[in-house]
Coordinates of C-alpha atoms in Angstrom, one line a residue:
M610 CA -71.6 -113.2 5.5
S611 CA -72.0 -109.9 3.8
K612 CA -70.8 -108.6 0.4
E613 CA -69.7 -106.5 1.3
L614 CA -67.1 -108.4 4.6
E615 CA -66.8 -110.9 1.2
A616 CA -65.7 -108.0 -1.1
I617 CA -63.1 -107.5 1.8
L618 CA -61.4 -110.6 2.3
A619 CA -61.6 -111.5 -1.5
Y620 CA -59.7 -107.9 -1.7
H621 CA -57.2 -109.0 1.3
E622 CA -56.4 -112.0 -0.3
A623 CA -55.9 -110.9 -4.1
S624 CA -53.5 -107.5 -2.5
K625 CA -51.3 -110.2 -0.6
H626 CA -47.6 -110.6 -1.7
N627 CA -46.4 -114.1 -1.9
F628 CA -42.9 -115.3 -2.7
G629 CA -44.6 -116.6 -6.2
A630 CA -45.8 -114.1 -7.5
Y631 CA -46.6 -110.2 -5.6
S632 CA -49.5 -108.5 -5.8
P633 CA -50.6 -107.2 -9.6
G634 CA -49.3 -103.6 -9.8
P635 CA -47.6 -101.8 -12.7
R636 CA -45.5 -103.7 -14.8
R637 CA -43.2 -100.4 -15.0
L638 CA -43.5 -97.1 -13.2
D639 CA -44.6 -94.2 -15.6
M640 CA -42.7 -91.0 -14.9
E641 CA -44.9 -88.8 -16.5
T642 CA -48.1 -90.2 -14.9
K643 CA -46.8 -89.8 -11.8
P644 CA -48.6 -87.5 -9.3
D645 CA -48.2 -84.2 -8.4
L646 CA -46.9 -84.5 -4.4
F647 CA -49.3 -81.7 -3.9
L648 CA -52.9 -80.8 -4.4
R649 CA -54.3 -77.3 -4.2
Y650 CA -57.5 -76.1 -4.2
V651 CA -57.1 -74.0 -7.3
G652 CA -58.7 -70.5 -6.5
A653 CA -59.1 -70.8 -2.8
P654 CA -57.6 -68.1 -0.7
L655 CA -54.7 -69.1 0.9
L656 CA -54.2 -68.1 4.8
K657 CA -50.4 -68.6 5.5
L658 CA -49.2 -70.4 8.8
D659 CA -46.4 -69.2 10.8
T660 CA -43.6 -71.6 10.9
G661 CA -40.4 -72.5 13.4
S662 CA -40.0 -71.2 16.3
A663 CA -42.8 -68.2 15.3
G664 CA -45.2 -71.2 16.2
A665 CA -43.8 -72.3 18.8
V666 CA -45.1 -71.3 22.5
K667 CA -42.1 -71.7 24.4
E668 CA -38.3 -72.7 23.3
N669 CA -37.7 -76.7 23.5
F670 CA -41.5 -77.2 25.0
P671 CA -42.7 -79.4 26.5
D672 CA -40.3 -82.5 27.1
Y673 CA -41.2 -85.8 24.2
E674 CA -41.2 -87.6 27.9
Q675 CA -44.1 -85.0 29.1
V676 CA -46.9 -86.1 26.6
F677 CA -47.1 -89.6 28.2
I678 CA -48.1 -87.7 31.7
P679 CA -51.3 -87.3 31.5
G680 CA -52.1 -83.3 32.7
E681 CA -49.0 -82.7 32.2
I682 CA -48.9 -79.9 29.4
P683 CA -51.2 -77.1 30.5
P684 CA -53.3 -76.3 27.2
E685 CA -52.8 -73.6 25.2
P686 CA -55.1 -70.8 23.6
L687 CA -56.8 -71.9 21.0
D688 CA -55.5 -68.8 18.2
R689 CA -53.0 -68.8 15.0
K690 CA -50.2 -69.8 17.0
S691 CA -51.6 -72.9 18.3
I692 CA -53.4 -74.0 14.9
S693 CA -50.0 -73.4 13.3
R694 CA -48.5 -75.2 15.6
L695 CA -50.8 -78.5 15.3
F696 CA -49.9 -78.6 11.4
F697 CA -46.6 -77.7 11.4
D698 CA -45.9 -81.3 13.8
S699 CA -48.2 -83.5 12.2
L700 CA -48.6 -83.1 8.5
A701 CA -46.3 -80.1 6.9
I702 CA -43.2 -80.9 5.2
S703 CA -40.2 -81.7 7.7
V704 CA -36.9 -81.1 5.5
W705 CA -36.3 -80.6 1.8
K706 CA -33.3 -83.4 0.3
K707 CA -31.3 -82.4 -2.5
T708 CA -28.2 -84.4 -4.9
G709 CA -27.3 -83.6 -7.7
F710 CA -30.2 -81.4 -10.0
A711 CA -33.0 -83.7 -7.5
K712 CA -34.5 -81.9 -5.0
W713 CA -37.6 -83.8 -2.6
P714 CA -39.4 -82.9 0.5
L715 CA -40.1 -85.5 3.1
R716 CA -43.0 -84.5 5.5
V717 CA -43.7 -85.0 9.7
N718 CA -46.2 -88.2 8.5
P719 CA -44.6 -90.5 7.1
S720 CA -45.6 -92.7 3.7
S721 CA -45.8 -95.3 1.5
G722 CA -42.7 -94.6 -1.4
N723 CA -43.1 -90.7 -0.3
L724 CA -46.4 -90.6 -2.1
H725 CA -48.8 -89.3 0.1
P726 CA -52.4 -89.9 -0.9
T727 CA -53.3 -88.6 2.7
E728 CA -55.1 -84.8 2.7
G729 CA -55.7 -83.0 5.8
Y730 CA -58.7 -80.4 6.5
L731 CA -59.1 -77.9 9.3
I732 CA -63.1 -77.4 10.6
S733 CA -63.5 -74.8 13.2
G734 CA -65.3 -71.8 14.3
P735 CA -63.3 -67.8 14.6
V736 CA -59.5 -68.0 15.8
E737 CA -58.0 -65.4 16.4
G738 CA -55.8 -64.1 14.2
L739 CA -56.5 -66.3 11.5
L740 CA -60.4 -67.0 11.1
K741 CA -63.0 -64.5 11.4
K742 CA -65.5 -66.7 10.6
P743 CA -66.3 -70.5 10.7
A744 CA -64.8 -72.0 8.5
V745 CA -63.8 -75.3 6.5
C746 CA -59.9 -75.5 5.3
H747 CA -57.8 -77.4 3.1
Y748 CA -54.0 -78.0 4.6
S749 CA -51.6 -77.1 1.7
P750 CA -48.3 -78.5 3.4
L751 CA -46.4 -76.9 0.1
E752 CA -46.7 -73.6 1.7
H753 CA -48.0 -74.3 5.3
A754 CA -51.4 -72.6 5.1
L755 CA -54.7 -73.3 4.9
E756 CA -56.4 -73.1 1.7
L757 CA -60.4 -71.2 2.4
R758 CA -62.7 -73.7 1.0
A759 CA -66.1 -72.2 2.7
E760 CA -66.9 -70.3 5.7
F761 CA -70.7 -71.0 7.2
S762 CA -72.3 -69.3 10.0
P763 CA -72.3 -69.1 13.7
E764 CA -75.6 -70.8 13.7
T765 CA -74.0 -73.8 12.1
W766 CA -70.9 -74.0 14.3
E767 CA -73.0 -73.8 17.4
L768 CA -75.2 -76.7 16.2
L769 CA -71.8 -78.7 14.8
S770 CA -70.1 -78.1 17.8
S771 CA -72.1 -78.7 20.6
G772 CA -71.5 -81.6 23.3
F773 CA -68.0 -80.7 22.8
P774 CA -66.0 -79.1 24.7
E775 CA -65.0 -75.1 24.4
G776 CA -61.9 -74.6 22.3
T777 CA -62.9 -77.6 20.0
V778 CA -61.3 -78.0 16.6
F779 CA -62.2 -80.9 13.9
A780 CA -59.5 -82.2 12.3
G781 CA -60.0 -84.6 8.8
L782 CA -58.5 -86.5 6.8
S783 CA -59.0 -88.3 2.8
S784 CA -57.0 -90.6 0.4
I785 CA -56.5 -90.2 -2.5
H786 CA -55.6 -93.8 -3.3
W787 CA -54.3 -93.1 -7.3
R788 CA -51.3 -91.2 -5.7
V789 CA -50.0 -95.2 -3.9
A790 CA -51.5 -96.9 -6.6
W791 CA -49.5 -95.4 -9.4
K792 CA -46.3 -97.3 -7.8
Y793 CA -47.8 -100.5 -6.0
G794 CA -50.7 -101.6 -7.7
I795 CA -53.7 -102.4 -6.1
R796 CA -52.0 -103.2 -2.5
A797 CA -52.3 -98.9 -2.6
F798 CA -55.4 -99.5 -0.8
R799 CA -53.7 -100.9 2.5
Y800 CA -50.7 -98.2 2.2
S801 CA -53.0 -95.4 2.2
N802 CA -54.6 -96.9 5.4
H803 CA -51.2 -97.0 7.2
D804 CA -50.5 -93.6 6.0
I805 CA -54.2 -92.7 7.7
G806 CA -52.8 -94.4 10.5
H807 CA -49.4 -92.3 10.9
A808 CA -51.5 -89.1 10.5
V809 CA -53.8 -89.4 13.5
G810 CA -50.9 -90.9 15.3
A811 CA -48.9 -87.4 14.2
L812 CA -52.2 -85.4 14.9
G813 CA -52.7 -86.7 18.1
F814 CA -48.8 -85.9 19.2
A815 CA -49.1 -82.5 17.8
A816 CA -51.8 -81.9 19.6
A817 CA -50.8 -83.6 23.2
G818 CA -48.2 -81.3 22.5
L819 CA -50.4 -78.4 22.9
G820 CA -51.8 -79.4 25.9
W821 CA -54.9 -80.4 23.5
E822 CA -56.3 -84.1 23.0
A823 CA -57.1 -85.9 19.7
K824 CA -59.9 -88.4 19.5
L825 CA -61.4 -90.1 17.0
L826 CA -65.3 -90.1 16.3
E827 CA -66.0 -93.8 15.0
D828 CA -69.0 -93.2 15.0
M829 CA -69.5 -91.0 12.0
G830 CA -70.8 -92.1 9.0
S831 CA -67.9 -91.9 5.3
E832 CA -70.7 -89.4 3.7
E833 CA -71.1 -87.5 7.0
I834 CA -67.3 -86.6 6.4
A835 CA -67.6 -86.3 3.2
S836 CA -70.0 -83.6 3.1
L837 CA -68.2 -81.5 6.3
L838 CA -64.9 -81.9 4.4
G839 CA -66.8 -80.6 0.8
I840 CA -65.9 -83.6 -1.0
S841 CA -68.8 -85.6 -1.3
G842 CA -69.0 -84.7 -5.2
S843 CA -65.2 -86.0 -5.6
T844 CA -65.1 -88.7 -8.4
G845 CA -62.8 -89.6 -11.1
P846 CA -59.2 -91.6 -10.8
E847 CA -58.3 -88.8 -8.7
K848 CA -61.3 -88.6 -6.3
E849 CA -61.1 -87.8 -2.8
E850 CA -62.2 -90.6 -0.3
P851 CA -63.3 -89.5 3.0
A852 CA -61.6 -91.4 5.9
C853 CA -61.5 -89.7 9.1
L854 CA -63.1 -86.8 11.5
L855 CA -61.5 -86.1 15.1
A856 CA -61.9 -84.0 17.7
I857 CA -59.6 -82.0 19.1
F858 CA -60.0 -80.3 22.2
P859 CA -57.5 -79.0 25.5
S860 CA -57.1 -82.1 27.4
G861 CA -58.7 -83.0 30.7
K862 CA -62.2 -82.1 29.4
G863 CA -63.4 -85.3 28.1
L864 CA -66.3 -85.8 25.3
R865 CA -69.8 -86.3 26.2
R866 CA -70.8 -87.4 22.2
N867 CA -68.0 -88.9 20.1
K868 CA -69.8 -87.5 16.6
I869 CA -70.6 -84.1 15.2
N870 CA -75.3 -83.0 15.3
S871 CA -76.5 -84.6 12.0
A872 CA -78.8 -81.2 12.2
A873 CA -75.7 -79.5 11.0
L874 CA -74.8 -81.2 8.0
P875 CA -77.4 -80.1 5.5
A876 CA -76.0 -76.3 5.8
F877 CA -72.7 -78.0 4.4
E878 CA -74.7 -79.5 1.8
K879 CA -75.6 -75.6 0.4
L880 CA -72.1 -74.2 1.4
S881 CA -70.6 -72.4 -1.9
W882 CA -67.9 -74.1 -2.0
K883 CA -64.2 -72.2 -3.1
G884 CA -61.8 -73.5 -5.1
Y885 CA -61.1 -76.8 -7.6
P886 CA -58.8 -79.2 -7.0
S887 CA -55.7 -79.5 -9.0
R888 CA -55.2 -81.7 -12.0
L889 CA -52.3 -84.5 -10.2
S890 CA -51.9 -86.7 -13.2
P891 CA -52.3 -86.1 -17.2
K892 CA -53.7 -90.0 -17.3
H893 CA -54.5 -92.8 -15.3
V894 CA -54.5 -96.2 -14.8
K895 CA -57.8 -98.3 -13.5
W896 CA -57.3 -100.6 -10.5
V897 CA -61.0 -101.9 -9.7
E898 CA -59.8 -104.2 -7.2
I899 CA -59.5 -100.8 -4.7
E900 CA -62.9 -99.8 -6.2
R901 CA -63.9 -102.4 -4.4
A902 CA -62.7 -102.8 -1.0
I903 CA -64.0 -98.7 -0.9
L904 CA -67.5 -99.6 -1.6
A905 CA -66.8 -101.8 0.6
S906 CA -65.4 -100.5 3.4
R907 CA -67.5 -97.5 3.2
K908 CA -69.0 -96.8 6.8
E909 CA -72.6 -95.4 7.6
K910 CA -73.3 -93.6 10.9
T911 CA -73.5 -95.8 14.2
D912 CA -74.5 -95.4 17.4
F913 CA -72.1 -98.0 20.0
F914 CA -69.1 -96.6 20.2
R915 CA -70.2 -94.5 23.8
E916 CA -70.7 -97.5 25.9
F917 CA -67.4 -99.3 24.6
R918 CA -65.1 -96.0 25.3
Q919 CA -66.8 -95.7 29.1
E920 CA -66.1 -99.6 29.6
A921 CA -61.6 -99.7 28.5
E922 CA -61.5 -96.5 30.4
V923 CA -63.0 -97.9 33.4
G924 CA -61.1 -101.1 32.9
K925 CA -57.7 -99.1 32.5
K926 CA -57.8 -96.7 35.9
I927 CA -55.7 -98.2 37.3
E928 CA -53.2 -100.0 35.2
V929 CA -52.8 -95.5 33.7
E930 CA -52.2 -94.8 37.4
I931 CA -49.2 -97.6 37.4
I932 CA -48.1 -96.6 33.8
A933 CA -48.0 -93.0 35.2
E934 CA -45.9 -93.6 38.2
K935 CA -43.4 -95.4 35.6
E936 CA -43.2 -92.3 32.9
K937 CA -42.5 -89.9 35.6
E938 CA -39.3 -92.3 35.9
M939 CA -38.5 -92.5 32.9
E940 CA -38.8 -88.6 32.3
K941 CA -36.4 -88.7 34.8
K942 CA -33.9 -91.3 32.6
F943 CA -34.5 -90.0 29.7
G944 CA -35.8 -86.1 29.2
G945 CA -34.8 -83.0 27.8
V946 CA -35.6 -83.8 23.9
S947 CA -38.0 -81.3 23.3
L948 CA -41.2 -83.0 21.5
S949 CA -40.8 -81.1 18.6
R950 CA -37.3 -81.7 17.7
V951 CA -38.1 -85.5 17.6
I952 CA -41.5 -85.2 15.4
R953 CA -39.6 -83.1 12.8
S954 CA -35.9 -84.8 13.2
R955 CA -38.3 -88.0 12.0
R956 CA -36.7 -89.8 8.8
S957 CA -37.3 -93.5 7.6
A958 CA -33.9 -95.2 7.6
L959 CA -33.0 -96.4 4.3
E960 CA -29.6 -98.5 5.3
M961 CA -29.1 -99.6 9.0
N962 CA -25.7 -100.2 10.5
N963 CA -26.0 -103.9 11.2
S964 CA -22.7 -103.8 13.8
A965 CA -24.9 -102.0 16.2
Y966 CA -26.6 -102.7 18.8
M967 CA -29.6 -101.4 21.4
E968 CA -29.4 -101.7 25.4
K969 CA -32.1 -104.5 26.6
E970 CA -33.6 -101.2 29.0
T971 CA -33.9 -98.9 25.8
F972 CA -36.0 -102.2 24.2
Y973 CA -38.5 -102.4 26.7
G974 CA -39.1 -99.1 27.4
M975 CA -40.6 -99.2 23.6
L976 CA -42.1 -102.4 24.3
R977 CA -43.7 -100.2 27.4
R978 CA -45.0 -97.6 25.3
T979 CA -47.1 -99.9 22.6
L980 CA -49.2 -101.4 25.6
W981 CA -52.5 -99.2 24.6
D982 CA -53.0 -96.7 27.2
P983 CA -56.7 -94.3 26.4
A984 CA -55.4 -91.6 28.9
V985 CA -51.9 -91.2 26.1
P986 CA -50.9 -90.3 22.4
P987 CA -51.1 -91.9 20.3
F988 CA -53.7 -94.6 21.8
N989 CA -56.3 -92.0 23.3
T990 CA -57.0 -91.1 19.5
L991 CA -59.2 -94.5 19.0
A992 CA -62.4 -95.5 20.9
F993 CA -60.8 -99.3 20.7
G994 CA -58.7 -101.9 20.4
P995 CA -55.9 -102.8 20.5
F996 CA -56.4 -105.9 17.6
A997 CA -52.4 -105.9 17.1
H998 CA -49.7 -108.1 18.6
L999 CA -45.7 -107.6 18.1
L1000 CA -44.2 -110.7 16.4
I1001 CA -40.8 -109.0 16.8
F1002 CA -37.1 -110.4 15.4
V1003 CA -34.9 -109.9 17.5
N1004 CA -31.2 -108.8 16.1
R1005 CA -29.2 -107.1 17.9
V1006 CA -30.3 -106.3 21.9
K1007 CA -27.6 -106.8 24.3
G1008 CA -29.3 -109.6 26.9
L1009 CA -31.5 -111.1 24.6
L1010 CA -30.6 -113.6 23.0
P1011 CA -31.2 -113.6 18.7
G1012 CA -34.6 -115.1 18.2
L1013 CA -38.7 -114.6 16.9
Y1014 CA -40.3 -113.6 20.5
I1015 CA -44.1 -112.0 20.3
F1016 CA -45.1 -109.3 22.9
L1017 CA -49.3 -109.5 23.4
R1018 CA -50.7 -105.9 23.4
K1019 CA -53.8 -107.3 25.5
P1020 CA -54.2 -109.3 28.6
G1021 CA -55.0 -112.5 28.4
E1022 CA -54.8 -114.0 25.2
Q1023 CA -51.4 -116.1 25.8
G1024 CA -53.5 -119.2 25.3
K1025 CA -55.3 -118.3 22.4
L1026 CA -52.0 -117.7 20.3
K1027 CA -50.4 -120.1 21.8
A1028 CA -53.8 -122.8 20.3
T1029 CA -53.5 -121.3 17.3
M1030 CA -50.0 -121.3 16.5
R1031 CA -47.0 -123.6 15.6
G1032 CA -47.0 -126.4 18.9
D1033 CA -43.2 -126.1 19.0
F1034 CA -42.9 -122.8 19.5
L1035 CA -41.4 -122.2 23.2
W1036 CA -43.2 -119.3 24.9
E1037 CA -40.8 -118.5 27.5
R1038 CA -40.2 -116.0 29.5
P1039 CA -36.7 -114.4 29.2
E1040 CA -34.9 -113.8 32.5
N1041 CA -34.5 -110.2 32.4
C1042 CA -38.4 -109.1 31.0
P1043 CA -39.9 -106.8 33.4
P1044 CA -43.2 -108.1 34.7
D1045 CA -45.1 -106.0 33.5
L1046 CA -44.6 -107.1 30.1
E1047 CA -46.2 -110.1 28.2
F1048 CA -43.2 -110.8 26.1
Y1049 CA -42.3 -114.4 25.0
M1050 CA -39.5 -116.5 23.1
L1051 CA -40.9 -118.3 20.2
V1052 CA -37.5 -119.5 18.3
E1053 CA -33.6 -119.5 19.9
E1054 CA -31.8 -118.9 16.4
S1055 CA -30.5 -116.1 14.8
L1056 CA -32.9 -115.5 11.8
Y1057 CA -32.1 -111.9 10.4
Y1058 CA -31.7 -113.1 6.7
F1059 CA -35.1 -114.5 7.3
A1060 CA -36.7 -111.3 8.7
A1061 CA -35.2 -109.7 5.3
Q1062 CA -36.8 -112.9 2.9
L1063 CA -40.5 -111.9 4.7
S1064 CA -40.0 -108.4 4.1
C1065 CA -39.9 -108.5 0.6
A1066 CA -35.3 -109.1 0.6
Q1067 CA -35.0 -105.9 2.2
R1068 CA -31.5 -105.6 4.3
K1069 CA -32.9 -103.0 6.7
A1070 CA -35.3 -106.0 8.8
A1071 CA -32.3 -108.0 8.4
D1072 CA -29.8 -104.8 9.9
A1073 CA -31.9 -103.8 12.5
C1074 CA -31.9 -104.0 16.1
F1075 CA -35.2 -105.5 15.9
T1076 CA -37.9 -105.7 13.2
V1077 CA -41.8 -106.1 14.2
C1078 CA -44.7 -107.9 12.4
M1079 CA -47.9 -106.6 13.5
I1080 CA -50.2 -109.3 13.5
S1081 CA -54.0 -108.4 14.2
E1082 CA -57.0 -110.1 15.0
F1083 CA -58.5 -109.7 11.7
E1084 CA -62.2 -112.0 11.0
A1085 CA -63.7 -111.7 14.2
P1086 CA -63.6 -108.1 14.6
L1087 CA -64.8 -107.6 11.2
R1088 CA -67.6 -110.2 11.5
K1089 CA -68.5 -107.9 15.1
F1090 CA -68.3 -104.5 13.5
G1091 CA -68.8 -104.6 10.1
S1092 CA -66.5 -104.7 7.0
W1093 CA -65.7 -100.9 7.5
L1094 CA -63.3 -102.0 10.2
Y1095 CA -60.5 -103.4 7.5
P1096 CA -59.6 -99.5 6.6
Y1097 CA -59.3 -98.9 11.0
L1098 CA -57.3 -102.0 11.7
F1099 CA -54.4 -100.6 9.0
W1100 CA -54.7 -97.6 11.2
E1101 CA -53.8 -99.1 14.4
C1102 CA -51.0 -100.8 12.8
G1103 CA -49.5 -97.1 11.0
I1104 CA -50.3 -95.2 14.5
L1105 CA -48.5 -98.0 15.9
G1106 CA -45.6 -97.5 13.7
Q1107 CA -45.7 -93.6 14.1
L1108 CA -45.1 -94.6 17.8
L1109 CA -42.1 -96.3 16.9
Y1110 CA -40.8 -93.6 14.7
L1111 CA -40.4 -90.9 17.2
E1112 CA -39.5 -93.6 20.2
A1113 CA -36.4 -94.8 18.0
E1114 CA -36.3 -91.4 17.3
A1115 CA -36.4 -89.8 21.0
R1116 CA -33.7 -92.9 22.0
G1117 CA -31.1 -92.1 19.3
F1118 CA -32.4 -95.0 17.1
R1119 CA -34.1 -94.7 14.0
G1120 CA -37.1 -96.7 12.0
C1121 CA -38.7 -97.6 9.5
G1122 CA -42.5 -98.2 8.1
I1123 CA -42.4 -102.0 5.4
G1124 CA -45.3 -102.5 4.2
C1125 CA -44.1 -104.5 1.4
F1126 CA -43.6 -108.0 2.8
F1127 CA -44.8 -111.9 1.7
D1128 CA -48.2 -112.6 3.7
N1129 CA -48.6 -115.7 3.2
P1130 CA -45.2 -117.2 3.6
L1131 CA -45.1 -115.5 7.8
H1132 CA -48.5 -116.8 8.7
E1133 CA -47.5 -120.6 7.4
T1134 CA -44.5 -119.7 9.3
L1135 CA -46.3 -119.5 12.3
G1136 CA -49.0 -122.2 11.3
L1137 CA -51.5 -119.5 10.9
E1138 CA -54.5 -120.6 9.5
G1139 CA -57.6 -119.4 8.1
H1140 CA -58.4 -115.2 8.9
E1141 CA -58.1 -115.5 12.5
Y1142 CA -54.8 -113.2 12.7
Q1143 CA -53.5 -111.8 9.7
D1144 CA -50.1 -109.7 8.7
L1145 CA -50.9 -106.0 8.3
Y1146 CA -47.5 -103.8 8.8
H1147 CA -44.1 -104.5 9.1
F1148 CA -41.7 -102.4 10.9
A1149 CA -37.8 -102.2 11.3
V1150 CA -35.6 -99.8 14.6
G1151 CA -31.9 -99.7 15.0
V1152 CA -29.2 -97.2 13.6
S1153 CA -29.5 -95.6 10.5
L1154 CA -26.8 -95.1 8.5
P1155 CA -25.9 -92.0 6.9
E1156 CA -26.4 -90.6 3.4
K1157 CA -24.2 -90.1 0.8
G1158 CA -24.3 -87.4 -1.6
V1159 CA -27.8 -86.3 -0.4
S1160 CA -27.8 -82.6 1.9
S1161 CA -31.0 -81.4 3.8
L1162 CA -32.3 -77.6 3.0
P1163 CA -35.5 -76.2 5.6
A1164 CA -38.9 -77.2 5.1
Y1165 CA -39.7 -73.9 4.6
P1166 CA -37.7 -70.6 3.4
D1167 CA -38.5 -68.6 6.7
D1168 CA -38.5 -71.6 9.4
K1169 CA -35.9 -71.2 12.0
G1170 CA -37.6 -73.3 14.6
K1171 CA -36.4 -77.2 16.0

């Protein structure tokens, strides 16, 4: 075992919550040091983007269901409107909330405690009406604008984008871990990576709405990404850590490579970067466990994902065709809700109605959407997987007995999981379960309060129609690929969470991600030992109760869009 993998496993154990004690965190919330929710690059020119309907191509187009049908949405041209819409429907503010003298923003991409450690970037060639030259820009959600960090030559852009389809732009994501550590202590590294996954999923859906595709460039190394984003010199407690780079391009074009041409990197090291990062807090607390996890999970550039992607896509070809036919049928049943409305209406449910039920057809439809499909969002952003299965507390679904169930997202895993888990689990498929879903009852019993207890006593886990625990393959993929895969496992769970948020919204329900849960007690309940599988994220879906005394204000002064 490498020292990096040892460090990651040590961090993972140290950051677990248990019934006896939570993982190390601040004793109290020091409001004087609460980090600013918005990072600005002071002195960088600000390029305002279009908001609301000004950035929309057509009113109420596309329909939410259309994004799940490959080729259904024609690609929009790369221009100011499309770039505006890409960020408006992925990383922008969605609404301002107000009660009394307090006012706070919510964003399209959800975040642990609404703290938002994730920063977004655009790397692009010239864009009509927006960029005259190739440039690197930091996205500022407060103004829905791009901060121009640097411009570079057409020759460098040609090198950078060689091998990618015409019309490609790149989106970069970074993390400022202090923003979350301020509230959650060492567990913040996990939560920051959940948030990266949500942001990747949000970019995937926003791109799909424009007839584009978003692909994670997994062969990129951490230092390469940092150089491209202009954050390689970032230091101190508020430093930005590079997370990932995505290529965004017209759908149907396909990729010939999944990393940029390294010959372009020296030019970025010589760029004159504009602006400096604004200070977020007057003072800080150092969490050495997070620093160790960051160092252990940094990635070197690699060259082995193309073969994996090709094998995965060939293996899924027939299955994708079958699913596409099912999605066309579902479109007729659920159609009529615009993608943008679903995306921008997404909220985290604070409390849920424990008398509300979900129809089994809706429940099974949501499960089907979580199946791995490299042809549609949000899983077309990823090259490989799936790693996570869904352990589900079914609380209130019509036609299903309350109890503990498991949904397998990878074929042929039942025998392996059955041998790993407790021997007294039922493993019975419900009579009404669609034949294409590997969904099994493990325990027949009302477990509402146990679901809440495992989720740090959060009542929403009991009051929801169902609560998901994402049980991921763990040590084997880490040993196979390296310790840098640790964040990726959380990204997949965050992407699943983003999908469940939108699925709930589109079907008249509401979701809520739950990062606080008791890790080992759930493993012990299932009979899991060691690190073969680990619980990485929880998620509740139900009917949200109205927020009393809270009013909503437009995201931006000129926002009249849906």
